[in-house]
Amino acid sequence: VFAKFVTDLKEDGFSVFHKIVDCAEYGVPQHRQRLVLLASKHGPIEMIGPTVKSDCYKTVRDAIEEMTPLKAGEMYDDDPLHQSSELSPLNLKRIRASKPGGTWRDWDKDLVAVCHKKKSGKTYPSVYGRMGWDEPSPTMTTQFFGFGNGRFGHPHQNRAISVREGAILQSFPRNYKFVA
């Protein structure tokens, strides 16, 4: 489908450029692979090269360290989006046992979910993880506010990141107002 779309653009007289980029190379504090497609009827077109070198990527610390601390299930009164999901007693034990950049494989066996003890579940190490302070975040997915849905544990506080923190990691300004 994509190849046909590119061919159709070219047949309609467009110059076309496309490439998969890591958004961290463009100042977003998140490793996020995205396809960029540019098309022009005015001649050849190309995307600018990376604007940030890998040793200067914006990190989780750069983006959210200054946010008001929260406990699991708590909301900051001045910003209803800076709210952390509640954690069950078991998930609270799990996040306390989690280290930044680690996985559930680092936990004591009694904390490991039954599904991860099965052969088929051992291939999912990227859930129940904490972000590292000094690197870009993982890709923010739809359920980033849940600790068990990926590497969305706060690097230091025993909770999942808030919706506001997730938005900031996606490069929304801190004061961005979302409307329903």
mmCIF file of C-alpha atoms in Angstrom:
data_model
loop_
_atom_site.group_PDB
_atom_site.id
_atom_site.type_symbol
_atom_site.label_atom_id
_atom_site.label_comp_id
_atom_site.label_asym_id
_atom_site.label_seq_id
_atom_site.Cartn_x
_atom_site.Cartn_y
_atom_site.Cartn_z
ATOM 1 C CA VAL A 1 0.000 0.000 0.000
ATOM 2 C CA PHE A 2 2.785 2.411 0.935
ATOM 3 C CA ALA A 3 4.826 1.658 -2.191
ATOM 4 C CA LYS A 4 1.750 2.224 -4.357
ATOM 5 C CA PHE A 5 1.081 5.529 -2.585
ATOM 6 C CA VAL A 6 4.658 6.697 -3.261
ATOM 7 C CA THR A 7 4.405 5.563 -6.893
ATOM 8 C CA ASP A 8 1.087 7.426 -7.294
ATOM 9 C CA LEU A 9 2.637 10.607 -5.886
ATOM 10 C CA LYS A 10 5.567 10.350 -8.298
ATOM 11 C CA GLU A 11 3.222 9.671 -11.229
ATOM 12 C CA ASP A 12 1.309 12.823 -10.238
ATOM 13 C CA GLY A 13 4.513 14.851 -10.574
ATOM 14 C CA PHE A 14 5.684 14.983 -6.974
ATOM 15 C CA SER A 15 9.262 14.616 -5.820
ATOM 16 C CA VAL A 16 9.086 12.285 -2.840
ATOM 17 C CA PHE A 17 11.319 11.719 0.163
ATOM 18 C CA HIS A 18 10.614 9.251 2.976
ATOM 19 C CA LYS A 19 12.608 7.926 5.873
ATOM 20 C CA ILE A 20 12.069 6.364 9.291
ATOM 21 C CA VAL A 21 13.514 8.630 11.978
ATOM 22 C CA ASP A 22 14.042 8.410 15.732
ATOM 23 C CA CYS A 23 12.364 11.468 17.221
ATOM 24 C CA ALA A 24 15.105 11.689 19.887
ATOM 25 C CA GLU A 25 17.396 12.852 17.057
ATOM 26 C CA TYR A 26 15.139 15.906 16.710
ATOM 27 C CA GLY A 27 14.906 16.976 20.351
ATOM 28 C CA VAL A 28 11.943 14.898 21.554
ATOM 29 C CA PRO A 29 12.730 13.245 24.929
ATOM 30 C CA GLN A 30 11.504 9.910 23.643
ATOM 31 C CA HIS A 31 12.796 7.110 21.431
ATOM 32 C CA ARG A 32 10.005 6.979 18.891
ATOM 33 C CA GLN A 33 10.429 5.627 15.391
ATOM 34 C CA ARG A 34 8.286 7.494 12.871
ATOM 35 C CA LEU A 35 7.947 7.471 9.118
ATOM 36 C CA VAL A 36 8.306 10.933 7.621
ATOM 37 C CA LEU A 37 7.116 11.443 4.058
ATOM 38 C CA LEU A 38 7.611 14.725 2.214
ATOM 39 C CA ALA A 39 6.312 15.452 -1.275
ATOM 40 C CA SER A 40 6.792 18.544 -3.425
ATOM 41 C CA LYS A 41 5.745 19.708 -6.852
ATOM 42 C CA HIS A 42 8.504 22.362 -6.747
ATOM 43 C CA GLY A 43 11.415 19.957 -7.155
ATOM 44 C CA PRO A 44 13.489 17.625 -4.999
ATOM 45 C CA ILE A 45 12.765 17.715 -1.298
ATOM 46 C CA GLU A 46 14.544 16.206 1.686
ATOM 47 C CA MET A 47 14.160 16.256 5.411
ATOM 48 C CA ILE A 48 16.822 18.004 7.423
ATOM 49 C CA GLY A 49 19.286 15.700 9.114
ATOM 50 C CA PRO A 50 19.224 15.006 12.842
ATOM 51 C CA THR A 51 19.456 18.147 14.944
ATOM 52 C CA VAL A 52 20.652 16.424 18.126
ATOM 53 C CA LYS A 53 23.614 14.071 18.549
ATOM 54 C CA SER A 54 23.050 10.890 20.555
ATOM 55 C CA ASP A 55 25.196 12.104 23.455
ATOM 56 C CA CYS A 56 22.945 15.178 23.756
ATOM 57 C CA TYR A 57 19.483 13.601 23.522
ATOM 58 C CA LYS A 58 16.865 15.214 25.747
ATOM 59 C CA THR A 59 16.282 12.859 28.660
ATOM 60 C CA VAL A 60 13.437 11.921 30.975
ATOM 61 C CA ARG A 61 15.238 13.952 33.660
ATOM 62 C CA ASP A 62 15.369 17.017 31.385
ATOM 63 C CA ALA A 63 11.663 16.702 30.651
ATOM 64 C CA ILE A 64 9.942 15.781 33.923
ATOM 65 C CA GLU A 65 12.314 15.931 36.897
ATOM 66 C CA GLU A 66 10.876 19.278 38.061
ATOM 67 C CA MET A 67 7.284 18.002 38.157
ATOM 68 C CA THR A 68 5.556 18.003 41.536
ATOM 69 C CA PRO A 69 6.127 14.607 43.207
ATOM 70 C CA LEU A 70 3.114 12.287 43.455
ATOM 71 C CA LYS A 71 2.255 9.024 45.113
ATOM 72 C CA ALA A 72 0.449 6.276 43.216
ATOM 73 C CA GLY A 73 -3.200 7.288 42.818
ATOM 74 C CA GLU A 74 -2.543 10.910 43.747
ATOM 75 C CA MET A 75 -3.415 14.060 41.743
ATOM 76 C CA TYR A 76 -1.739 17.453 41.830
ATOM 77 C CA ASP A 77 -4.497 19.982 42.627
ATOM 78 C CA ASP A 78 -3.237 22.636 40.181
ATOM 79 C CA ASP A 79 -3.192 20.253 37.207
ATOM 80 C CA PRO A 80 -5.741 17.429 36.907
ATOM 81 C CA LEU A 81 -3.592 15.800 34.201
ATOM 82 C CA HIS A 82 -0.737 15.404 36.671
ATOM 83 C CA GLN A 83 -2.384 12.389 38.235
ATOM 84 C CA SER A 84 -0.896 8.970 38.744
ATOM 85 C CA SER A 85 -2.857 5.748 38.421
ATOM 86 C CA GLU A 86 -3.437 3.753 41.579
ATOM 87 C CA LEU A 87 -1.384 0.626 42.072
ATOM 88 C CA SER A 88 -2.582 -2.574 43.649
ATOM 89 C CA PRO A 89 -0.609 -3.721 46.708
ATOM 90 C CA LEU A 90 1.126 -6.305 44.490
ATOM 91 C CA ASN A 91 2.054 -3.744 41.820
ATOM 92 C CA LEU A 92 3.321 -1.398 44.513
ATOM 93 C CA LYS A 93 5.677 -4.187 45.650
ATOM 94 C CA ARG A 94 6.661 -4.754 42.015
ATOM 95 C CA ILE A 95 7.518 -1.127 41.317
ATOM 96 C CA ARG A 96 9.506 -0.914 44.539
ATOM 97 C CA ALA A 97 11.505 -3.917 43.295
ATOM 98 C CA SER A 98 12.028 -2.341 39.861
ATOM 99 C CA LYS A 99 15.158 -0.470 38.933
ATOM 100 C CA PRO A 100 15.427 2.087 36.130
ATOM 101 C CA GLY A 101 16.060 0.297 32.849
ATOM 102 C CA GLY A 102 15.402 -3.101 34.443
ATOM 103 C CA THR A 103 12.641 -5.603 33.793
ATOM 104 C CA TRP A 104 10.392 -7.932 35.756
ATOM 105 C CA ARG A 105 13.120 -10.534 35.223
ATOM 106 C CA ASP A 106 15.074 -8.749 37.977
ATOM 107 C CA TRP A 107 12.351 -9.346 40.590
ATOM 108 C CA ASP A 108 12.061 -12.057 43.209
ATOM 109 C CA LYS A 109 10.082 -14.977 41.788
ATOM 110 C CA ASP A 110 7.073 -14.325 44.046
ATOM 111 C CA LEU A 111 6.496 -10.943 42.308
ATOM 112 C CA VAL A 112 6.599 -12.283 38.743
ATOM 113 C CA ALA A 113 3.172 -12.528 37.087
ATOM 114 C CA VAL A 114 1.948 -16.059 36.355
ATOM 115 C CA CYS A 115 1.815 -15.290 32.614
ATOM 116 C CA HIS A 116 5.526 -14.354 32.612
ATOM 117 C CA LYS A 117 6.464 -17.655 34.237
ATOM 118 C CA LYS A 118 5.084 -19.534 31.229
ATOM 119 C CA LYS A 119 7.346 -20.192 28.269
ATOM 120 C CA SER A 120 5.218 -17.936 26.041
ATOM 121 C CA GLY A 121 5.372 -15.065 28.554
ATOM 122 C CA LYS A 122 9.129 -14.981 28.947
ATOM 123 C CA THR A 123 9.450 -13.029 25.687
ATOM 124 C CA TYR A 124 7.769 -9.884 27.086
ATOM 125 C CA PRO A 125 10.453 -8.139 29.159
ATOM 126 C CA SER A 126 9.345 -4.624 28.237
ATOM 127 C CA VAL A 127 6.372 -4.476 30.607
ATOM 128 C CA TYR A 128 6.493 -3.498 34.269
ATOM 129 C CA GLY A 129 9.575 -1.393 33.706
ATOM 130 C CA ARG A 130 10.888 1.898 35.027
ATOM 131 C CA MET A 131 12.257 4.588 32.784
ATOM 132 C CA GLY A 132 15.842 5.704 33.225
ATOM 133 C CA TRP A 133 16.447 9.332 34.184
ATOM 134 C CA ASP A 134 19.352 9.908 31.861
ATOM 135 C CA GLU A 135 18.013 8.657 28.544
ATOM 136 C CA PRO A 136 15.008 9.406 26.366
ATOM 137 C CA SER A 137 11.801 7.662 27.382
ATOM 138 C CA PRO A 138 10.474 4.665 25.510
ATOM 139 C CA THR A 139 7.761 5.272 22.932
ATOM 140 C CA MET A 140 4.639 6.596 24.636
ATOM 141 C CA THR A 141 1.784 4.265 23.725
ATOM 142 C CA THR A 142 -1.932 4.695 24.387
ATOM 143 C CA GLN A 143 -1.765 3.131 27.856
ATOM 144 C CA PHE A 144 1.445 4.836 29.049
ATOM 145 C CA PHE A 145 -0.164 5.835 32.359
ATOM 146 C CA GLY A 146 -0.266 2.189 33.500
ATOM 147 C CA PHE A 147 2.797 0.681 35.167
ATOM 148 C CA GLY A 148 2.151 -2.803 33.747
ATOM 149 C CA ASN A 149 1.703 -1.626 30.157
ATOM 150 C CA GLY A 150 5.343 -0.999 29.287
ATOM 151 C CA ARG A 151 8.344 0.807 30.695
ATOM 152 C CA PHE A 152 6.184 3.542 32.119
ATOM 153 C CA GLY A 153 7.236 3.429 35.750
ATOM 154 C CA HIS A 154 8.522 6.761 37.037
ATOM 155 C CA PRO A 155 12.340 6.648 37.330
ATOM 156 C CA HIS A 156 12.349 7.517 41.034
ATOM 157 C CA GLN A 157 8.840 7.678 42.495
ATOM 158 C CA ASN A 158 6.953 4.419 43.109
ATOM 159 C CA ARG A 159 4.230 4.999 40.521
ATOM 160 C CA ALA A 160 3.454 5.086 36.831
ATOM 161 C CA ILE A 161 3.982 8.392 35.048
ATOM 162 C CA SER A 162 1.088 10.836 34.972
ATOM 163 C CA VAL A 163 -0.819 11.838 31.862
ATOM 164 C CA ARG A 164 0.885 15.269 32.054
ATOM 165 C CA GLU A 165 4.339 13.678 32.231
ATOM 166 C CA GLY A 166 3.487 11.453 29.265
ATOM 167 C CA ALA A 167 2.346 14.493 27.290
ATOM 168 C CA ILE A 168 5.574 16.346 28.129
ATOM 169 C CA LEU A 169 7.606 13.330 27.001
ATOM 170 C CA GLN A 170 5.676 13.523 23.716
ATOM 171 C CA SER A 171 6.868 17.173 23.472
ATOM 172 C CA PHE A 172 3.660 18.960 24.463
ATOM 173 C CA PRO A 173 4.408 22.114 26.484
ATOM 174 C CA ARG A 174 3.884 21.770 30.258
ATOM 175 C CA ASN A 175 0.918 24.120 30.198
ATOM 176 C CA TYR A 176 -0.773 22.655 27.107
ATOM 177 C CA LYS A 177 -4.537 22.538 27.564
ATOM 178 C CA PHE A 178 -6.248 19.471 26.148
ATOM 179 C CA VAL A 179 -9.930 19.791 25.304
ATOM 180 C CA ALA A 180 -12.503 17.021 24.993
#
